[in-house]
Short mmCIF file of C-alpha atoms in Angstrom, two decimals:
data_model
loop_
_atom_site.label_atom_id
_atom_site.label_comp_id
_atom_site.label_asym_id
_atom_site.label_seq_id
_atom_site.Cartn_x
_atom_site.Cartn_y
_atom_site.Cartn_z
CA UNK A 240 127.78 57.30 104.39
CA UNK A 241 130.62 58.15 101.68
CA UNK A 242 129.50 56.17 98.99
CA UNK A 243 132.65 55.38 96.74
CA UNK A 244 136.27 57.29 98.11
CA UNK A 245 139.38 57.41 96.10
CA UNK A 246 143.19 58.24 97.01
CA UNK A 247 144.70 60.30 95.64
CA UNK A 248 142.82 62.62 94.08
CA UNK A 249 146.03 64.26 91.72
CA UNK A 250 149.11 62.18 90.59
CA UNK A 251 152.03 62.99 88.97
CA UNK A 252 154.73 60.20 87.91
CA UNK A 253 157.77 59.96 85.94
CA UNK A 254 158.18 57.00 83.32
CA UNK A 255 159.19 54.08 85.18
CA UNK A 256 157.91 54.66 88.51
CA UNK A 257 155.03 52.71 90.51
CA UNK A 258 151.96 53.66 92.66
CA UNK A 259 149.00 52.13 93.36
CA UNK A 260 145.53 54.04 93.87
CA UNK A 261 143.11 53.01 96.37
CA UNK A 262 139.46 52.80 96.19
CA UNK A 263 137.07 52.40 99.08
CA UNK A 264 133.46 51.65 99.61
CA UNK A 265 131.28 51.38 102.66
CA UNK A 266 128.34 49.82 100.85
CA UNK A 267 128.52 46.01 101.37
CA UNK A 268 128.91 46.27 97.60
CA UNK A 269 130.12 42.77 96.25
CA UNK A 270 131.36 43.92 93.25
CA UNK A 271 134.36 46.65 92.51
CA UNK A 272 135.70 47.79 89.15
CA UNK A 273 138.24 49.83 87.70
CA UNK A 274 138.24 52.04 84.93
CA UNK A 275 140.06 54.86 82.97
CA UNK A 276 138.51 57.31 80.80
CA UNK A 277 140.06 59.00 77.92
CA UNK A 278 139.01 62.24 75.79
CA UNK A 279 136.04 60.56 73.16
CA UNK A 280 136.86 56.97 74.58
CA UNK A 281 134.05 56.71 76.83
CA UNK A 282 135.03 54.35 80.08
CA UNK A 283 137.25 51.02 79.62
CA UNK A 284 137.17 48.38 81.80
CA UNK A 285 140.95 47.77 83.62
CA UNK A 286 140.11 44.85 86.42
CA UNK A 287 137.03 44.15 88.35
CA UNK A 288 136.41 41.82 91.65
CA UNK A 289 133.00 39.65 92.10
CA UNK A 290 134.41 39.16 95.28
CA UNK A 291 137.05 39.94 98.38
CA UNK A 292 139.99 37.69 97.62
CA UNK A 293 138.60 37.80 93.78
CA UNK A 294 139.71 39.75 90.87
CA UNK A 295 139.32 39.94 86.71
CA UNK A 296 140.62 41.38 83.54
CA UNK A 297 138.56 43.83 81.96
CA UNK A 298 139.05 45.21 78.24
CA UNK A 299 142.37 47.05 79.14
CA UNK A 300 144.01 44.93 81.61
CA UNK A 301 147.77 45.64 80.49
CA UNK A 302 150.15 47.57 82.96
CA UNK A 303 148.11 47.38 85.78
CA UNK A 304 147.55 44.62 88.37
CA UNK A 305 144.60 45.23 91.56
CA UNK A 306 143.69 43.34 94.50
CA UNK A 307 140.47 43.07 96.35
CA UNK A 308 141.85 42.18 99.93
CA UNK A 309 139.24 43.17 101.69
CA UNK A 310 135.40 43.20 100.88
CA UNK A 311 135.27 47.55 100.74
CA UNK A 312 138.77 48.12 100.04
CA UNK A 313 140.10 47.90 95.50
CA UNK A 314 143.53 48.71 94.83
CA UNK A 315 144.83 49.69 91.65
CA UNK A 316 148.89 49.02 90.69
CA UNK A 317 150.87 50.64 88.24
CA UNK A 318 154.53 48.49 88.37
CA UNK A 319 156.22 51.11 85.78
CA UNK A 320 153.91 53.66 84.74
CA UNK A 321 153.81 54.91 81.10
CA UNK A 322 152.47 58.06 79.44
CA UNK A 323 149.94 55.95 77.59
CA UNK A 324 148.74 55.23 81.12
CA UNK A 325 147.89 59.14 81.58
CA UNK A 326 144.13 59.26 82.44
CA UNK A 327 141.27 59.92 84.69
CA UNK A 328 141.07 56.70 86.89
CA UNK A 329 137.62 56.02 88.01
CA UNK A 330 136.82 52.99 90.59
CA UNK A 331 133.33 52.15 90.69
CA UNK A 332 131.09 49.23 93.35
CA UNK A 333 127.82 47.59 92.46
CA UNK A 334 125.69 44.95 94.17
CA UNK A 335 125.57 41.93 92.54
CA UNK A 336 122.35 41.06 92.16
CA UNK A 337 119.57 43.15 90.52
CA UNK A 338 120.29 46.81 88.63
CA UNK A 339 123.76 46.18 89.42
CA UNK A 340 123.80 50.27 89.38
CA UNK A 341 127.05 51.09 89.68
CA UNK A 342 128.42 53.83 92.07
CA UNK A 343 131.50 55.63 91.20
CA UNK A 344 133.97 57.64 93.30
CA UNK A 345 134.98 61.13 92.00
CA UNK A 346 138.07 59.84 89.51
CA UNK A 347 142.14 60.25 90.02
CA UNK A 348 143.61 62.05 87.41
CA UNK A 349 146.90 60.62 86.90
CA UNK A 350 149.91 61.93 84.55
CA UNK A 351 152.79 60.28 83.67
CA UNK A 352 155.83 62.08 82.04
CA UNK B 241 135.06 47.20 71.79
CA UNK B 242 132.88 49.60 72.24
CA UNK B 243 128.94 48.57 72.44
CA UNK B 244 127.19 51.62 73.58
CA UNK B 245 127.44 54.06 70.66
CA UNK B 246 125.98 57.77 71.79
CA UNK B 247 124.65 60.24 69.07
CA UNK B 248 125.13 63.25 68.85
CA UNK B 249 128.93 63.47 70.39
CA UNK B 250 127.82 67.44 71.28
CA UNK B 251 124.44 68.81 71.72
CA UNK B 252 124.02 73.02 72.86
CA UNK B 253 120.32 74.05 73.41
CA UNK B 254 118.74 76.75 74.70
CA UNK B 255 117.79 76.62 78.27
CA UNK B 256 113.95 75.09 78.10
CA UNK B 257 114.18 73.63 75.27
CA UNK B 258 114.38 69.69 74.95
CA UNK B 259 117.61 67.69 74.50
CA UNK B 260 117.57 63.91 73.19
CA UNK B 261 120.10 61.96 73.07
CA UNK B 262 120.49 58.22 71.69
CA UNK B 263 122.37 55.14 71.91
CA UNK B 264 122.70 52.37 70.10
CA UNK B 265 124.59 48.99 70.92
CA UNK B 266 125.18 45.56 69.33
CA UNK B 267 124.61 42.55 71.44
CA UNK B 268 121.66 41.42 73.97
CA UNK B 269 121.17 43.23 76.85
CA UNK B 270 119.46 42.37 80.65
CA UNK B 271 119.04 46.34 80.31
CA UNK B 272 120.22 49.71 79.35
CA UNK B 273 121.33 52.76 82.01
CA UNK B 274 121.92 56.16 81.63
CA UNK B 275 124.20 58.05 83.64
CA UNK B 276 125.39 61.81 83.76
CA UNK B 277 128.76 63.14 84.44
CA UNK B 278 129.39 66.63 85.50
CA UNK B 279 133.19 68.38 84.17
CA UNK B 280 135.63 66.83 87.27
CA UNK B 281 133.46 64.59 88.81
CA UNK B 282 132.30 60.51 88.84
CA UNK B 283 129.57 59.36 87.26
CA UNK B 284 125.86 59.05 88.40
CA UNK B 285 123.13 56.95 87.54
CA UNK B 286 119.90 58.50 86.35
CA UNK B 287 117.58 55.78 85.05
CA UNK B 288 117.26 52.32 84.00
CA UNK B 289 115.13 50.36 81.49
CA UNK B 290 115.09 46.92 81.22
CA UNK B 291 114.84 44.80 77.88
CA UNK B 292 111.26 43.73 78.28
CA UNK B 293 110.50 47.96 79.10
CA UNK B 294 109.88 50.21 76.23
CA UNK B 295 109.39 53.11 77.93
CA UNK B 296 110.41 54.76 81.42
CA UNK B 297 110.13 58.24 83.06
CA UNK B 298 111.91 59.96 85.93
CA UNK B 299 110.64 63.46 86.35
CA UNK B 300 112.24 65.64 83.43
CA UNK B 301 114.07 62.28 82.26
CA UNK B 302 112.74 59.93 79.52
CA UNK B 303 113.77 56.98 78.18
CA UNK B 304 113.04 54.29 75.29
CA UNK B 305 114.53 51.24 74.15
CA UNK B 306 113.72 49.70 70.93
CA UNK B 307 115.29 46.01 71.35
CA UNK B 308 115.09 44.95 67.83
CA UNK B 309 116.66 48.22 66.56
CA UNK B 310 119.44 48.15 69.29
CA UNK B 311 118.71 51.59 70.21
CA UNK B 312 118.35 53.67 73.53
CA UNK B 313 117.19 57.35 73.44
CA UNK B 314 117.25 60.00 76.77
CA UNK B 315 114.80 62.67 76.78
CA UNK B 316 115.75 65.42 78.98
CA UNK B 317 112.63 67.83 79.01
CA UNK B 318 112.22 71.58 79.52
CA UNK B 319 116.24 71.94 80.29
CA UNK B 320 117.87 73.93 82.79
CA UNK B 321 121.73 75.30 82.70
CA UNK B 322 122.22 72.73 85.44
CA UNK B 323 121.53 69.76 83.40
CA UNK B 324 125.02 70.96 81.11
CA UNK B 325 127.02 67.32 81.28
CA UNK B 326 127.75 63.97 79.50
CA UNK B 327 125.78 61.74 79.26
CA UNK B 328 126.91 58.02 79.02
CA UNK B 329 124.46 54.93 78.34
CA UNK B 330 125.82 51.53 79.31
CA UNK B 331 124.77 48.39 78.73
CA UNK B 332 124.50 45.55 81.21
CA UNK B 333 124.37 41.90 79.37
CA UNK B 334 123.26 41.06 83.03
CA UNK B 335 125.61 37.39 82.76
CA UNK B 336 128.26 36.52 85.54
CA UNK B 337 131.47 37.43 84.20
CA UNK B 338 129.96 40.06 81.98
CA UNK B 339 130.37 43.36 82.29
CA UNK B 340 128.98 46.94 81.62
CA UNK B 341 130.09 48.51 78.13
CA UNK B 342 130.03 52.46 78.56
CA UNK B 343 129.74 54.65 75.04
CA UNK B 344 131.51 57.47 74.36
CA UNK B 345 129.10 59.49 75.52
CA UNK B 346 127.35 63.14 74.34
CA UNK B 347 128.11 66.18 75.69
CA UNK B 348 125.19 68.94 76.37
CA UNK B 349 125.81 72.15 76.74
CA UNK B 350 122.32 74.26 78.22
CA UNK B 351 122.98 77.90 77.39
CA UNK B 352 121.21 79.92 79.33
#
């Protein structure tokens, strides 16, 4: 039992390029979400799924686009990275009922030059 | 916007000693979690309370939540160098379509 995975682990992009970061679950979890985390920011919410084939904006939606194709599988797209994009991404999966306690995978740390 | 508001932003103790920590937030909650994050690594849930719960323990862990002051405060007794983290509340308004709201989150250091 893995809990939450995420690929990769390290990133490095130059302005203008595009990756996408995968996060993976083996849970049953219904719901996924995606957030970054900044020095003294706390986390903010990028997209989140309620659902496979379902997906949402969170508080920071801009620059990035996700899909939820399968029920344990979030990706996470960045179509021309920025620096401002330079973070720690962390993907997290909850049940959707009751605590909704959220599990999160160990974080990608991207940088963009 | 931030809801979850930690205070202090930095907390060093002295190994045994006790370390609290508080939150406060702005809106109704379904309830309140706390979670810890070690330097490098994801988060993980400690404890929950819910809004009808003033008061909840989990072994060296305690928590309150005052619902008409908005405020959350983690008790971490008799600490250890092991317990040096964050620590994050977040706030679940426990609606469809709404979503956790993470503070900023207080860093302890336990010196030893």
């Amino acid at each position: 039992n893995a809990g939450v995975t995420q690929t990769p682990k390290f990133r490095v992009l130059k302005t203008g390029q595009s990756m996408t970061l995968l996060c993976a679950q083996d849970m049953n979890h219904e719901y996924m979400y995606w957030y970054r985390q900044d020095p003294g920011m706390g986390l903010r919410l990028i997209h989140y799924s309620v659902g496979e084939g379902t997906t949402a904006k969170g508080e920071v939606p801009d620059g990035y686009n996700v899909s939820r194709l399968k029920k344990q599988n979030f990706l996470l797209g960045l179509e021309s990275a920025a620096p401002s994009q330079t973070s720690v991404y962390f993907c997290a999966s909850s049940q959707s009922q009751g605590s909704r306690e959220q599990f999160f995978g160990p974080g990608t740390r991207l940088t963009v030059l | 916007s931030q809801q979850g508001e930690e205070d202090p932003q930095a907390l060093s103790i002295q190994e045994g000693e006790n370390a609290t920590m508080n939150c406060s937030y702005k809106t109704s909650i379904n309830n309140l979690q706390w979670y810890r994050q070690n330097s490098g690594r994801g988060l993980v849930h400690l404890i929950l309370i819910r809004s009808n719960e003033r008061e909840k323990h989990s072994g060296r862990l305690r928590v309150t939540l005052d619902t008409s002051k908005k405020s959350s405060s983690l008790l971490i007794t008799a600490s250890r160098a092991a317990d040096t983290a964050s620590y994050f509340c977040a706030t679940d308004p426990g609606s469809y379509g709404q979503n956790f709201v993470f503070g900023p989150g207080t860093r302890l250091s336990v010196l030893p």
